[in-house]
PDB file of C-alpha atoms in Angstrom:
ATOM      1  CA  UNK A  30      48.288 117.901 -13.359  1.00 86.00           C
ATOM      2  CA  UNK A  31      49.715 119.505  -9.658  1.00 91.00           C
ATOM      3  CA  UNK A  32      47.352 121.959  -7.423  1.00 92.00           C
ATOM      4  CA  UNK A  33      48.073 124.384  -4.674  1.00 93.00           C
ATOM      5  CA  UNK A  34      45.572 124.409  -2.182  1.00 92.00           C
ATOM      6  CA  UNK A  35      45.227 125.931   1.096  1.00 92.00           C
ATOM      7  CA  UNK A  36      43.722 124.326   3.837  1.00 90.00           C
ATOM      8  CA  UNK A  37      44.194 125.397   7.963  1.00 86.00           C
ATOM      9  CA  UNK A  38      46.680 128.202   7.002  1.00 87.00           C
ATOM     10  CA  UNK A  39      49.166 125.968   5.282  1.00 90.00           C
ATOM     11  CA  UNK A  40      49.763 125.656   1.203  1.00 92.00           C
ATOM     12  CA  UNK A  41      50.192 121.800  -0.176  1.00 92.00           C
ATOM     13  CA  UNK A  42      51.121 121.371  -3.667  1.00 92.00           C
ATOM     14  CA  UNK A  43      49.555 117.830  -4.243  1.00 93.00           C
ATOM     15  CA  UNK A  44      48.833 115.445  -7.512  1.00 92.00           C
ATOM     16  CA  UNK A  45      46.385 113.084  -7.907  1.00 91.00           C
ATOM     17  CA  UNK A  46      47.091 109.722  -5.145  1.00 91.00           C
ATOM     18  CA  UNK A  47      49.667 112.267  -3.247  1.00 92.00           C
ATOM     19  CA  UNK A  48      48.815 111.368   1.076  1.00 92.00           C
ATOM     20  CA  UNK A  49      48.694 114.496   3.096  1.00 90.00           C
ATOM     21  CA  UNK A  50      48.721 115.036   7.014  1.00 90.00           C
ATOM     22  CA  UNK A  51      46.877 118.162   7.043  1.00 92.00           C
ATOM     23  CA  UNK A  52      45.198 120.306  10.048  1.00 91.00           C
ATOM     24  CA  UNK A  53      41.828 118.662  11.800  1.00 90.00           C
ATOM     25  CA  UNK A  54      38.807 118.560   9.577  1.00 90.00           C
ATOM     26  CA  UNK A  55      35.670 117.159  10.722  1.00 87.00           C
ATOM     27  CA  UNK A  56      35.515 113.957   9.042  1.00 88.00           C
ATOM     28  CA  UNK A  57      35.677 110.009   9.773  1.00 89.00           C
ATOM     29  CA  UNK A  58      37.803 107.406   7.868  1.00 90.00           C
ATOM     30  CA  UNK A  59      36.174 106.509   4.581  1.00 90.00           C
ATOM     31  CA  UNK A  60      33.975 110.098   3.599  1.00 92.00           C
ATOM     32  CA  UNK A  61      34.873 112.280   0.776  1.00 92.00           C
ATOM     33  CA  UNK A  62      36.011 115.798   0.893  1.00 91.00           C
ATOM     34  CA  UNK A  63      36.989 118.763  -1.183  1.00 91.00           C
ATOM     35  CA  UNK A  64      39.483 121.632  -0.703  1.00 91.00           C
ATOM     36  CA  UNK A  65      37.688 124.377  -2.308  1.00 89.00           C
ATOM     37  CA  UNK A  66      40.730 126.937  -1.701  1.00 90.00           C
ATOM     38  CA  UNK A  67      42.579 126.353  -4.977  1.00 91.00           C
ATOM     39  CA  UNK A  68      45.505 128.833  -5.351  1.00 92.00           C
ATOM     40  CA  UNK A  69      46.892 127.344  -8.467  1.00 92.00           C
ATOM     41  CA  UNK A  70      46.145 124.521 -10.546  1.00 92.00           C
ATOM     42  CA  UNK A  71      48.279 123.863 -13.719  1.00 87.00           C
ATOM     43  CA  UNK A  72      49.664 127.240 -15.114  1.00 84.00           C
ATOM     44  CA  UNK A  73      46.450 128.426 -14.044  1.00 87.00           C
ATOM     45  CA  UNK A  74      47.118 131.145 -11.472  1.00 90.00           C
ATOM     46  CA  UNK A  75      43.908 132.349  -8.663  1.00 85.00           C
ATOM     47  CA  UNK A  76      43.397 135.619  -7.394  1.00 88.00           C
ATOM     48  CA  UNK A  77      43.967 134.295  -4.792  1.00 87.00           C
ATOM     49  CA  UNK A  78      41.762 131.593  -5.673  1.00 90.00           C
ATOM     50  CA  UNK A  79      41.321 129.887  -8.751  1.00 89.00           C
ATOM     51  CA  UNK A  80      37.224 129.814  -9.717  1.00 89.00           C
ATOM     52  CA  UNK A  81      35.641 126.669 -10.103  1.00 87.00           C
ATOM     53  CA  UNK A  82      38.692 124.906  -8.982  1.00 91.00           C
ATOM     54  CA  UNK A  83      38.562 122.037  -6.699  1.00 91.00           C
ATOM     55  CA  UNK A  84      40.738 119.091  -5.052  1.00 91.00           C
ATOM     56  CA  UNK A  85      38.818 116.022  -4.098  1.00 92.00           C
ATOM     57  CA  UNK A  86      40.097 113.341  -1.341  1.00 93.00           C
ATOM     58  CA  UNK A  87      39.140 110.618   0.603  1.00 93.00           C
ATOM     59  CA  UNK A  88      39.873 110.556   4.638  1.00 94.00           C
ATOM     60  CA  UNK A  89      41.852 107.509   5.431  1.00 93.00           C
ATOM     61  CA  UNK A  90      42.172 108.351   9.550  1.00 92.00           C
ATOM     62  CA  UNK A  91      42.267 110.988  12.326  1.00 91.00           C
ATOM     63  CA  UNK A  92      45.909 110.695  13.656  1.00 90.00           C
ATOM     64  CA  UNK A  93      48.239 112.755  16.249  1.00 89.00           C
ATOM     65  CA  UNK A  94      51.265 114.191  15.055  1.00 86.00           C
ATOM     66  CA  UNK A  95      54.646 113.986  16.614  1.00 88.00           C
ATOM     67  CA  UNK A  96      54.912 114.928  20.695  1.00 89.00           C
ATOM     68  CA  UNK A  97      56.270 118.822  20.612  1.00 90.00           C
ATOM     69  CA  UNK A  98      58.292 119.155  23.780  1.00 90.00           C
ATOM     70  CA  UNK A  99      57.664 123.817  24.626  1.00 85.00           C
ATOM     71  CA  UNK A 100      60.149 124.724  27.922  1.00 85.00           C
ATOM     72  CA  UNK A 101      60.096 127.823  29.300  1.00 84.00           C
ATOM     73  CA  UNK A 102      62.730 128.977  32.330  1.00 83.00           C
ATOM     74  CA  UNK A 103      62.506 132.423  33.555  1.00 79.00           C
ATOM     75  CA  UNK A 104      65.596 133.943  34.751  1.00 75.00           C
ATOM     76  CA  UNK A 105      66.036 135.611  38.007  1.00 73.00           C
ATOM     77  CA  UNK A 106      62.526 133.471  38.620  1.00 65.00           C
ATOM     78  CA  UNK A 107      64.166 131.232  41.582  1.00 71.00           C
ATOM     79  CA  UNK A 108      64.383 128.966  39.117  1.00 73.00           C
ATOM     80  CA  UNK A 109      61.056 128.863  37.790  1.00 82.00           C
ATOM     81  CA  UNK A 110      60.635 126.640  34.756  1.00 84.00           C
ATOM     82  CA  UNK A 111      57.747 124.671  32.953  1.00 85.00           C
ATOM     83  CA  UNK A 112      57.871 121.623  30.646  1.00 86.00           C
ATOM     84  CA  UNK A 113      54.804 120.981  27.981  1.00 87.00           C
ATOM     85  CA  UNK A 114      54.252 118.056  25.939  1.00 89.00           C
ATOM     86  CA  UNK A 115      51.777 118.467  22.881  1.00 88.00           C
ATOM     87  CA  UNK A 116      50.720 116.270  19.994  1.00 89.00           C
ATOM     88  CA  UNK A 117      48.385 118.217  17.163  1.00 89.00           C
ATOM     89  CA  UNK A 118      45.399 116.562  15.925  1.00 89.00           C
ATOM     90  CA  UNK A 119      45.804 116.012  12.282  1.00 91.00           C
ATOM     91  CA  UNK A 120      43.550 113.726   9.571  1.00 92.00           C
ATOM     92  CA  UNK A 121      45.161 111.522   7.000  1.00 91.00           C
ATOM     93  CA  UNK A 122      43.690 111.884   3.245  1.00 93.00           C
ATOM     94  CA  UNK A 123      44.607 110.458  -0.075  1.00 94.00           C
ATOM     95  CA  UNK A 124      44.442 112.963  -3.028  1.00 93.00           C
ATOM     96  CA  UNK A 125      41.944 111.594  -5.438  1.00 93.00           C
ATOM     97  CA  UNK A 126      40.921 114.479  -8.414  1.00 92.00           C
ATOM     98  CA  UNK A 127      41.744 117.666  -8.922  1.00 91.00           C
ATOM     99  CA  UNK A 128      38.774 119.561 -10.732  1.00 90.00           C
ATOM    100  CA  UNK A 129      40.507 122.858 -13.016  1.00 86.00           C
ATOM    101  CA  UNK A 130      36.511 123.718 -13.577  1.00 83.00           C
ATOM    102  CA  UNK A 131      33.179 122.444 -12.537  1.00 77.00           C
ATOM    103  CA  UNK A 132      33.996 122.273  -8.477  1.00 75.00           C
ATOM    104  CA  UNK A 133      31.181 123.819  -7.885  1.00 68.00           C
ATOM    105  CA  UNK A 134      28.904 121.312  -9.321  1.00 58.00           C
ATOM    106  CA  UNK A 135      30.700 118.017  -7.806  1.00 53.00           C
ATOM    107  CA  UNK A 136      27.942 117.300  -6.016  1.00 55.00           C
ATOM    108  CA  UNK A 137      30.161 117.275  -2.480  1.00 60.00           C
ATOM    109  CA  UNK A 138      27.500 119.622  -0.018  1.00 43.00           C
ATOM    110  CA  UNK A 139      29.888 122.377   1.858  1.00 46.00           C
ATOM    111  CA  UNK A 140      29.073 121.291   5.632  1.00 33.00           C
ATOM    112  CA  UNK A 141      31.161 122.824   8.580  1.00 37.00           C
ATOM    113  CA  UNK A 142      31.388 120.099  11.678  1.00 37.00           C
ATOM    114  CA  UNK A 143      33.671 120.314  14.998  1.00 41.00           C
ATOM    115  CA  UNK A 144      37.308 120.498  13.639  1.00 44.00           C
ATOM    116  CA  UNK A 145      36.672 121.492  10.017  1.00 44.00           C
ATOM    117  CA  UNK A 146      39.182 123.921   8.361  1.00 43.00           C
ATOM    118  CA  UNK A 147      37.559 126.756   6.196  1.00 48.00           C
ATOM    119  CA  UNK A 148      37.836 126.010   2.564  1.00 56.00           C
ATOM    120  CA  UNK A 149      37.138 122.297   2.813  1.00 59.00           C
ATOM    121  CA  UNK A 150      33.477 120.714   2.129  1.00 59.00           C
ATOM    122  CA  UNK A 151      32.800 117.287   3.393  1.00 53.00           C
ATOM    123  CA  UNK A 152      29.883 114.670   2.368  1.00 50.00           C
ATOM    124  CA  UNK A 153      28.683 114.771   6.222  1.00 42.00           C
ATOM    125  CA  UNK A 154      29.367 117.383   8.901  1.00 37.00           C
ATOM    126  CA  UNK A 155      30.088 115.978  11.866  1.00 41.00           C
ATOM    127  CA  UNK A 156      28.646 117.558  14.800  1.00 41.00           C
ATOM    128  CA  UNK A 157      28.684 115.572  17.292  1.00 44.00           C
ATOM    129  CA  UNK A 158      32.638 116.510  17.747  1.00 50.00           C
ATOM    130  CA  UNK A 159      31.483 120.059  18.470  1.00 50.00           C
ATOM    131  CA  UNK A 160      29.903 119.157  22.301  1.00 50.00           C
ATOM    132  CA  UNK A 161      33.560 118.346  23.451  1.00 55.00           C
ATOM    133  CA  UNK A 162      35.004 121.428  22.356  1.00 56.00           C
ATOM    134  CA  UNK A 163      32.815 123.780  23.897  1.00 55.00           C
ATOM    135  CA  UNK A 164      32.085 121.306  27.170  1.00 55.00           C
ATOM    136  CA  UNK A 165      36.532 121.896  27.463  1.00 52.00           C
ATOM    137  CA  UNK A 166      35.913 125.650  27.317  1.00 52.00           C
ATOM    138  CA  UNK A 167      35.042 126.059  31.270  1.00 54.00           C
ATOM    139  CA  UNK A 168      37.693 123.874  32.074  1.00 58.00           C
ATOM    140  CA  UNK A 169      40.331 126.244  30.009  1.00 54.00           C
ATOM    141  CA  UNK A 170      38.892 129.339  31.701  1.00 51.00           C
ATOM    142  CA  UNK A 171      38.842 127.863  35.407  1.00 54.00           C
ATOM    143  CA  UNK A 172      42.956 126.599  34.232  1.00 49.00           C
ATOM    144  CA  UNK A 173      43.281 130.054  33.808  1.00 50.00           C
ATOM    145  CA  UNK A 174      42.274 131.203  37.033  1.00 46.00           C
ATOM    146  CA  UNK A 175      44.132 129.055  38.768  1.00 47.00           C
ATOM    147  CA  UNK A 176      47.206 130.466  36.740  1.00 43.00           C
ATOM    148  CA  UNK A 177      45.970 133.955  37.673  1.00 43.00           C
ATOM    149  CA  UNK A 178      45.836 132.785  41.105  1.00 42.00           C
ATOM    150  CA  UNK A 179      49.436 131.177  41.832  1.00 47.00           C
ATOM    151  CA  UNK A 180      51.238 134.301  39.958  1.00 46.00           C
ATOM    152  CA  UNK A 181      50.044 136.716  42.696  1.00 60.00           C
ATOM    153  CA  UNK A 182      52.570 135.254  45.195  1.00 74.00           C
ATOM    154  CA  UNK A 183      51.448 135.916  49.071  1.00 84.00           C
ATOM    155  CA  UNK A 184      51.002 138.742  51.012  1.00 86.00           C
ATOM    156  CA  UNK A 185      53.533 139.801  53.065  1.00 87.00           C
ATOM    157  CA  UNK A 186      53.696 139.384  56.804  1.00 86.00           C
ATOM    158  CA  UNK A 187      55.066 142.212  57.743  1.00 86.00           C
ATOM    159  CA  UNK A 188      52.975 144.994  55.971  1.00 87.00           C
ATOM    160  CA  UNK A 189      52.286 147.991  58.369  1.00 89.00           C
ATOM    161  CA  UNK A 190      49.061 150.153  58.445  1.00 89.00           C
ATOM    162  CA  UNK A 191      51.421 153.554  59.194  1.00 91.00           C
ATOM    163  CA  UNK A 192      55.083 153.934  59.416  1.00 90.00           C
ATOM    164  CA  UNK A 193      56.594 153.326  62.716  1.00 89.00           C
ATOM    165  CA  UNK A 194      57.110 156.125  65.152  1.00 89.00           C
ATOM    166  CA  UNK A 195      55.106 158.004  62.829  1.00 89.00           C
ATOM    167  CA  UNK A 196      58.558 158.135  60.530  1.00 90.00           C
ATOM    168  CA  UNK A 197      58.958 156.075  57.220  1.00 91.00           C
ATOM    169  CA  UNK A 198      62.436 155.354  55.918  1.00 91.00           C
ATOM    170  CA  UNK A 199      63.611 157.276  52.901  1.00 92.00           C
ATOM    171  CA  UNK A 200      62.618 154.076  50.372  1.00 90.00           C
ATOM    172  CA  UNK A 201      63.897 156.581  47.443  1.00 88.00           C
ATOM    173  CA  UNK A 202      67.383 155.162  48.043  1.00 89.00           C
ATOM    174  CA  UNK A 203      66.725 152.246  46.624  1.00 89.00           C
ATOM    175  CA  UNK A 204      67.802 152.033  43.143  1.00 85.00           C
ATOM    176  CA  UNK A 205      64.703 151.863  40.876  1.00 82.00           C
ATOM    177  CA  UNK A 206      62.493 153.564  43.908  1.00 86.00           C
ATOM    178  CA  UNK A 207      61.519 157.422  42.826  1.00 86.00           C
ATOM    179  CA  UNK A 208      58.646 159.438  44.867  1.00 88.00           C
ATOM    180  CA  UNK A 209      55.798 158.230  42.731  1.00 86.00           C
ATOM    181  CA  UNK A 210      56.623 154.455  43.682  1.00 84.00           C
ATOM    182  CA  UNK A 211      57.398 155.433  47.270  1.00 88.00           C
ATOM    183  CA  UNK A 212      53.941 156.640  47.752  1.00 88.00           C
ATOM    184  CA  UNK A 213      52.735 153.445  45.769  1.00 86.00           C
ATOM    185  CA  UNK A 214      54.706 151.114  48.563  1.00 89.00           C
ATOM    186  CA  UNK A 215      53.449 153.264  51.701  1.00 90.00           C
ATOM    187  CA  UNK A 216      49.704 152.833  50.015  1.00 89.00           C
ATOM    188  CA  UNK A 217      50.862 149.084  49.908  1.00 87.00           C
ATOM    189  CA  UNK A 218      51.904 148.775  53.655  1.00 91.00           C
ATOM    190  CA  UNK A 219      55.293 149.013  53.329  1.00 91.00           C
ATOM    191  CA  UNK A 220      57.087 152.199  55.133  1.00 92.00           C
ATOM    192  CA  UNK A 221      60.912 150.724  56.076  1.00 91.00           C
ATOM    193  CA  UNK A 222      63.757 149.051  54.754  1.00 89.00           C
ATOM    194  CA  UNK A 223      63.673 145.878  57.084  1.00 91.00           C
ATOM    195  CA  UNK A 224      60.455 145.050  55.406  1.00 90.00           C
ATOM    196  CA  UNK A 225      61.760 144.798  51.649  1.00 88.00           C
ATOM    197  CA  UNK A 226      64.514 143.189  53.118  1.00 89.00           C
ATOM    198  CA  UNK A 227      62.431 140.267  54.564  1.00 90.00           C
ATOM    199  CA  UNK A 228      60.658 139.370  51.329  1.00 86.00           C
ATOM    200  CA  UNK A 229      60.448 135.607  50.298  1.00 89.00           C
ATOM    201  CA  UNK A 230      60.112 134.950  46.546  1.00 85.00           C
ATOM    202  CA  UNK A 231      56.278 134.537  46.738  1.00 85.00           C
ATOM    203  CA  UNK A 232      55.977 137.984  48.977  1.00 85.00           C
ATOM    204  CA  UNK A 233      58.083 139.447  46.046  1.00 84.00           C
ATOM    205  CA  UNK A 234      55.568 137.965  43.502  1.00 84.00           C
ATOM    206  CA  UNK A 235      52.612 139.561  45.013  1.00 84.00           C
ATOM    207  CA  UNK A 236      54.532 142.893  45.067  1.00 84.00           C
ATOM    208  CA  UNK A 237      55.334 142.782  41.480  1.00 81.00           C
ATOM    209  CA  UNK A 238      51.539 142.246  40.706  1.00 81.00           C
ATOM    210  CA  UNK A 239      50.282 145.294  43.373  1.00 80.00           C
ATOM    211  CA  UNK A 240      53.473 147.851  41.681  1.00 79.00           C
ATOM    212  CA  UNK A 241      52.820 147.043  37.793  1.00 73.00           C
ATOM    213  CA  UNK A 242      56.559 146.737  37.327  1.00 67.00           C
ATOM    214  CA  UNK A 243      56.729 142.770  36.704  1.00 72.00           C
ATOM    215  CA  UNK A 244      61.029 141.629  37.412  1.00 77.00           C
ATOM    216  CA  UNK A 245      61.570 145.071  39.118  1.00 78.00           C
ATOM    217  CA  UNK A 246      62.208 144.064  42.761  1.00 86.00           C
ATOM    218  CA  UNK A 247      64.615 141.233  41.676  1.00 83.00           C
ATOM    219  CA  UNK A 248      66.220 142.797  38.416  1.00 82.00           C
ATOM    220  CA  UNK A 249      67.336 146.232  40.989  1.00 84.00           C
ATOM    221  CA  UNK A 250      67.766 143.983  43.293  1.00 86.00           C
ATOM    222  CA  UNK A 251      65.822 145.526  46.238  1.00 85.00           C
ATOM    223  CA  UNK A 252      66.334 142.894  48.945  1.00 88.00           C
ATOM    224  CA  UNK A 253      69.987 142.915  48.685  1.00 88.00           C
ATOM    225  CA  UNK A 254      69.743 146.792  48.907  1.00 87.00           C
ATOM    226  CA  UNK A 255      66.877 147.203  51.291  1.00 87.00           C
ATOM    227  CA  UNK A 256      69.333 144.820  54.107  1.00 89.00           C
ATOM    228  CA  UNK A 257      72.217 147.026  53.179  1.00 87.00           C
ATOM    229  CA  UNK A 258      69.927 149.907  54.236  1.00 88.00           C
ATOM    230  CA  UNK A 259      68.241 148.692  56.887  1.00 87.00           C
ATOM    231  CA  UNK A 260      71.792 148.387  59.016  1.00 86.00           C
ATOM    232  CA  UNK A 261      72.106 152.225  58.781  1.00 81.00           C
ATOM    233  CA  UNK A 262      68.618 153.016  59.479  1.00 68.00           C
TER     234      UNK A 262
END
């Protein structure tokens, strides 16, 4: 007799002695566990789940799958890129029963430890593996920052307090520059065409972030037009 179950958002079809590598459940070699998220079992059809219905297993190891390699390039980024390497955690179980009726009653106790994917139950919860999950949780948020941190770029240099001469260039005749963003850049500091001109690619980050329009300086291509400008201004 065959079984669908469900277990960490993915469907197995499994028989009795069939080895799965399924999501992290909170469990150590040797323990006893049981799917209770039976979709099918025999001709028997759930909706969604079958009632009663159970498959039982045994944990044989915690493992790591196989290293994922995720690459990102940005283009137009001055070549920024970023290579990842990540292995999932996964456990190792044997397929031991599968229970059409009387799941309920196995005698298994439905425990949720560190790691645990709804719809199992497992003879022992285990939470002990819960303290490093939430002890990582700072660490996440403070990787964040420091993401937040090095996409603002640097302020520019050459950012005025008031145009010089008490007359601003017409910054409208840069393509992608209407009167709305104008006034945005003179709030910013930035009143003439030499000073878009001058921009590094960190200066052009921080612009990006202060104008709301992520890629627009480079995809218009400001600088090249700001210097074009700036030798008739």
């Amino acid at each position: 007799m065959f079984a669908v179950m469900k277990t960490g958002g993915k469907q197995y079809k499994v028989q009795s002695g069939d080895v799965l590598r399924v999501e992290k459940l909170a469990a150590d070699a040797g323990e006893k566990i049981q799917f209770n998220e039976i979709l099918m079992v025999g001709s028997t059809v759930g909706a969604p789940f079958v009632a009663g219905a159970g498959v039982q297993a045994e944990v044989i190891d915690q493992i790591k799958g196989e290293k994922l390699i995720h690459y990102v390039k940005r283009r137009r980024k001055h070549s920024s890129q970023r290579k990842k390497g990540h292995r999932q955690q996964l456990t190792l179980v044997r397929v031991t029963d599968i229970l059409e009726k009387g799941a309920d009653k196995s005698g298994i106790k439905a425990a949720i430890g560190a790691g645990s994917v709804s719809g199992a139950a497992i003879v022992a919860a285990a939470p002990k593996k819960a303290a490093p999950k939430k002890a990582a949780a700072p660490k996440k948020a403070e990787a964040k920052a420091e993401v937040a941190v090095e996409s603002a770029g640097s302020r520019p240099a050459n950012l005025l307090s008031e145009a010089r001469g008490g007359k601003a260039d017409d910054l409208k005749k840069i393509s992608g520059v209407g009167p709305k963003l104008e006034g945005v850049l003179h709030e910013n500091g930035v009143f003439h065409f030499d000073q878009v001109a001058a921009w590094n690619a960190e200066e052009i980050a921080y612009m990006d972030d202060k104008l709301s329009f992520k890629g627009r300086i480079e995809r218009d291509n400001w600088i090249e037009q700001a210097a074009e400008l700036a030798k008739d201004a």
